[in-house]
PDB file of C-alpha atoms in Angstrom:
ATOM      1  CA  MET B   1      58.232  22.651 -44.510  1.00 85.00           C
ATOM      2  CA  LYS B   2      57.749  20.993 -47.903  1.00 88.00           C
ATOM      3  CA  LYS B   3      56.976  17.285 -47.780  1.00 91.00           C
ATOM      4  CA  SER B   4      58.111  16.261 -51.262  1.00 92.00           C
ATOM      5  CA  GLY B   5      59.517  17.388 -54.587  1.00 95.00           C
ATOM      6  CA  ILE B   6      62.445  19.779 -54.668  1.00 97.00           C
ATOM      7  CA  LEU B   7      63.481  20.446 -51.064  1.00 96.00           C
ATOM      8  CA  ASN B   8      66.560  22.564 -51.855  1.00 97.00           C
ATOM      9  CA  SER B   9      65.302  26.135 -51.503  1.00 97.00           C
ATOM     10  CA  GLU B  10      67.556  27.594 -54.218  1.00 98.00           C
ATOM     11  CA  VAL B  11      66.635  24.945 -56.792  1.00 98.00           C
ATOM     12  CA  ALA B  12      62.928  25.189 -55.901  1.00 97.00           C
ATOM     13  CA  SER B  13      63.020  28.973 -56.262  1.00 97.00           C
ATOM     14  CA  VAL B  14      64.655  28.850 -59.698  1.00 98.00           C
ATOM     15  CA  VAL B  15      62.194  26.252 -61.006  1.00 98.00           C
ATOM     16  CA  ALA B  16      59.207  28.160 -59.584  1.00 97.00           C
ATOM     17  CA  GLY B  17      60.368  31.341 -61.302  1.00 97.00           C
ATOM     18  CA  MET B  18      60.754  29.855 -64.766  1.00 97.00           C
ATOM     19  CA  GLY B  19      58.468  30.582 -67.703  1.00 97.00           C
ATOM     20  CA  HIS B  20      57.884  28.936 -71.054  1.00 98.00           C
ATOM     21  CA  MET B  21      61.107  28.284 -72.974  1.00 98.00           C
ATOM     22  CA  ASP B  22      63.413  29.366 -70.125  1.00 98.00           C
ATOM     23  CA  TRP B  23      66.560  27.296 -69.600  1.00 98.00           C
ATOM     24  CA  LEU B  24      67.947  25.515 -66.553  1.00 98.00           C
ATOM     25  CA  SER B  25      71.153  23.484 -66.632  1.00 98.00           C
ATOM     26  CA  ILE B  26      72.359  20.548 -64.567  1.00 98.00           C
ATOM     27  CA  GLY B  27      75.842  19.159 -64.821  1.00 98.00           C
ATOM     28  CA  ASP B  28      78.792  17.214 -63.575  1.00 98.00           C
ATOM     29  CA  ALA B  29      81.319  18.373 -60.999  1.00 98.00           C
ATOM     30  CA  GLY B  30      83.824  19.516 -63.620  1.00 97.00           C
ATOM     31  CA  MET B  31      81.639  21.725 -65.805  1.00 97.00           C
ATOM     32  CA  PRO B  32      82.981  25.296 -65.907  1.00 97.00           C
ATOM     33  CA  VAL B  33      80.256  27.814 -65.104  1.00 97.00           C
ATOM     34  CA  PRO B  34      80.508  31.215 -66.783  1.00 96.00           C
ATOM     35  CA  MET B  35      80.815  34.321 -64.633  1.00 95.00           C
ATOM     36  CA  GLY B  36      77.381  35.791 -64.145  1.00 95.00           C
ATOM     37  CA  THR B  37      75.530  32.472 -64.320  1.00 97.00           C
ATOM     38  CA  LYS B  38      73.970  31.511 -60.990  1.00 98.00           C
ATOM     39  CA  LYS B  39      75.606  28.325 -59.706  1.00 98.00           C
ATOM     40  CA  ILE B  40      73.757  26.142 -57.238  1.00 98.00           C
ATOM     41  CA  ASP B  41      76.407  23.785 -55.904  1.00 98.00           C
ATOM     42  CA  LEU B  42      74.912  20.561 -54.552  1.00 98.00           C
ATOM     43  CA  CYS B  43      78.161  18.556 -54.780  1.00 98.00           C
ATOM     44  CA  VAL B  44      79.282  17.156 -51.426  1.00 97.00           C
ATOM     45  CA  ASP B  45      81.506  14.278 -52.601  1.00 97.00           C
ATOM     46  CA  LYS B  46      82.259  12.166 -55.650  1.00 97.00           C
ATOM     47  CA  GLU B  47      78.941  10.939 -57.076  1.00 97.00           C
ATOM     48  CA  LEU B  48      77.013  12.640 -54.275  1.00 98.00           C
ATOM     49  CA  PRO B  49      74.498  13.531 -55.504  1.00 98.00           C
ATOM     50  CA  THR B  50      74.603  11.951 -58.943  1.00 98.00           C
ATOM     51  CA  PHE B  51      73.527  13.749 -62.082  1.00 98.00           C
ATOM     52  CA  MET B  52      70.513  11.466 -62.499  1.00 98.00           C
ATOM     53  CA  GLN B  53      69.365  11.917 -58.889  1.00 98.00           C
ATOM     54  CA  VAL B  54      69.285  15.672 -59.357  1.00 98.00           C
ATOM     55  CA  LEU B  55      67.708  15.505 -62.815  1.00 98.00           C
ATOM     56  CA  GLU B  56      64.953  13.163 -61.607  1.00 98.00           C
ATOM     57  CA  ASN B  57      64.275  15.437 -58.624  1.00 98.00           C
ATOM     58  CA  VAL B  58      64.015  18.548 -60.811  1.00 98.00           C
ATOM     59  CA  LEU B  59      61.660  16.700 -63.158  1.00 98.00           C
ATOM     60  CA  THR B  60      59.195  16.161 -60.303  1.00 97.00           C
ATOM     61  CA  GLU B  61      58.312  19.862 -60.575  1.00 97.00           C
ATOM     62  CA  MET B  62      59.500  21.091 -63.975  1.00 98.00           C
ATOM     63  CA  LYS B  63      57.752  20.568 -67.308  1.00 98.00           C
ATOM     64  CA  VAL B  64      60.425  20.079 -69.985  1.00 98.00           C
ATOM     65  CA  GLN B  65      59.703  20.418 -73.699  1.00 98.00           C
ATOM     66  CA  LYS B  66      63.237  20.132 -75.091  1.00 98.00           C
ATOM     67  CA  ILE B  67      66.734  19.232 -73.923  1.00 98.00           C
ATOM     68  CA  TYR B  68      70.195  20.115 -75.150  1.00 98.00           C
ATOM     69  CA  LEU B  69      73.131  17.714 -74.814  1.00 98.00           C
ATOM     70  CA  ALA B  70      76.737  17.568 -75.999  1.00 98.00           C
ATOM     71  CA  ASP B  71      77.390  15.525 -79.139  1.00 98.00           C
ATOM     72  CA  GLU B  72      80.229  13.840 -77.269  1.00 98.00           C
ATOM     73  CA  ILE B  73      77.855  12.076 -74.853  1.00 98.00           C
ATOM     74  CA  LYS B  74      76.878   9.681 -77.668  1.00 98.00           C
ATOM     75  CA  ASP B  75      80.364   8.119 -77.801  1.00 98.00           C
ATOM     76  CA  GLN B  76      81.889   9.061 -74.440  1.00 98.00           C
ATOM     77  CA  ASN B  77      78.972   8.306 -72.104  1.00 98.00           C
ATOM     78  CA  PRO B  78      76.234   6.308 -73.894  1.00 98.00           C
ATOM     79  CA  GLU B  79      74.968   4.855 -70.604  1.00 98.00           C
ATOM     80  CA  GLN B  80      74.202   8.329 -69.280  1.00 98.00           C
ATOM     81  CA  LEU B  81      72.527   9.231 -72.573  1.00 98.00           C
ATOM     82  CA  GLU B  82      70.259   6.198 -72.187  1.00 98.00           C
ATOM     83  CA  ASN B  83      69.434   7.213 -68.598  1.00 98.00           C
ATOM     84  CA  ILE B  84      68.498  10.696 -69.797  1.00 98.00           C
ATOM     85  CA  ARG B  85      66.305   9.341 -72.585  1.00 98.00           C
ATOM     86  CA  LYS B  86      64.499   7.074 -70.093  1.00 98.00           C
ATOM     87  CA  ALA B  87      63.888   9.988 -67.719  1.00 98.00           C
ATOM     88  CA  LEU B  88      62.645  12.230 -70.532  1.00 98.00           C
ATOM     89  CA  PRO B  89      60.796  10.031 -73.018  1.00 97.00           C
ATOM     90  CA  ASN B  90      59.091  11.838 -75.877  1.00 95.00           C
ATOM     91  CA  VAL B  91      61.086  15.032 -75.245  1.00 98.00           C
ATOM     92  CA  GLU B  92      62.900  16.599 -78.199  1.00 98.00           C
ATOM     93  CA  VAL B  93      66.697  16.298 -77.985  1.00 98.00           C
ATOM     94  CA  GLU B  94      69.125  18.668 -79.675  1.00 98.00           C
ATOM     95  CA  PHE B  95      72.810  17.807 -79.747  1.00 98.00           C
ATOM     96  CA  MET B  96      75.603  20.356 -80.079  1.00 98.00           C
ATOM     97  CA  PRO B  97      79.374  20.358 -79.578  1.00 98.00           C
ATOM     98  CA  HIS B  98      80.369  20.445 -75.898  1.00 98.00           C
ATOM     99  CA  THR B  99      82.053  23.807 -76.427  1.00 98.00           C
ATOM    100  CA  ASP B 100      78.728  25.268 -77.597  1.00 98.00           C
ATOM    101  CA  LEU B 101      76.870  23.722 -74.657  1.00 98.00           C
ATOM    102  CA  LYS B 102      79.332  25.438 -72.289  1.00 98.00           C
ATOM    103  CA  LYS B 103      78.849  28.771 -74.080  1.00 97.00           C
ATOM    104  CA  ASN B 104      75.059  28.430 -73.790  1.00 98.00           C
ATOM    105  CA  LEU B 105      75.231  28.232 -69.990  1.00 98.00           C
ATOM    106  CA  VAL B 106      75.158  32.041 -69.967  1.00 98.00           C
ATOM    107  CA  LYS B 107      71.536  31.812 -71.188  1.00 98.00           C
ATOM    108  CA  THR B 108      70.375  29.599 -68.321  1.00 98.00           C
ATOM    109  CA  HIS B 109      68.613  30.798 -65.182  1.00 98.00           C
ATOM    110  CA  ALA B 110      71.029  28.664 -63.156  1.00 98.00           C
ATOM    111  CA  PHE B 111      73.524  25.829 -63.325  1.00 98.00           C
ATOM    112  CA  ILE B 112      73.044  23.057 -60.770  1.00 98.00           C
ATOM    113  CA  ARG B 113      76.387  21.367 -60.008  1.00 98.00           C
ATOM    114  CA  THR B 114      76.205  17.715 -58.954  1.00 98.00           C
ATOM    115  CA  GLY B 115      78.851  15.308 -57.728  1.00 98.00           C
ATOM    116  CA  GLU B 116      78.752  13.416 -61.031  1.00 98.00           C
ATOM    117  CA  MET B 117      82.142  12.167 -62.179  1.00 98.00           C
ATOM    118  CA  THR B 118      81.338  10.817 -65.645  1.00 98.00           C
ATOM    119  CA  PRO B 119      82.113  12.759 -68.832  1.00 97.00           C
ATOM    120  CA  TYR B 120      79.552  14.929 -70.602  1.00 98.00           C
ATOM    121  CA  SER B 121      76.894  14.508 -67.905  1.00 98.00           C
ATOM    122  CA  ASN B 122      75.516  17.958 -68.611  1.00 98.00           C
ATOM    123  CA  ILE B 123      72.099  19.046 -69.818  1.00 98.00           C
ATOM    124  CA  ILE B 124      70.151  22.170 -70.584  1.00 99.00           C
ATOM    125  CA  LEU B 125      66.444  21.830 -69.892  1.00 98.00           C
ATOM    126  CA  GLU B 126      64.005  24.037 -71.793  1.00 98.00           C
ATOM    127  CA  SER B 127      60.805  24.584 -69.844  1.00 98.00           C
ATOM    128  CA  GLY B 128      57.435  23.819 -71.343  1.00 97.00           C
ATOM    129  CA  VAL B 129      53.980  24.894 -70.262  1.00 95.00           C
ATOM    130  CA  THR B 130      51.490  22.906 -68.234  1.00 91.00           C
ATOM    131  CA  PHE B 131      48.361  24.248 -69.931  1.00 91.00           C
TER     132      PHE B 131
END
């Protein structure tokens, strides 16, 4: 049994299988996931687990070189944007309309659904390399 890091077997498997520039997405409870995109549903109740809890856990094992966020987070959820920036300092951020972010979920290895109940708490992580 693993002692630390990502303990969820599905999440750990997806992260372990990623290569340079692959995408993984994490999002709130209301984000629609396109047919064909693997959905790992961690939501058990409102705010359980939170978006930031899941993001911080994934970051214990995943090297991220760039992130993609919805433009709308700037005005609709600036507190969450600040939390993301603190968790990923010095990582390039690209903003796009929320509709485009949703469309891009088809390019991700998986979407991890959290219990987050705040708007635009969705992210696409682009994997980096550790060498």
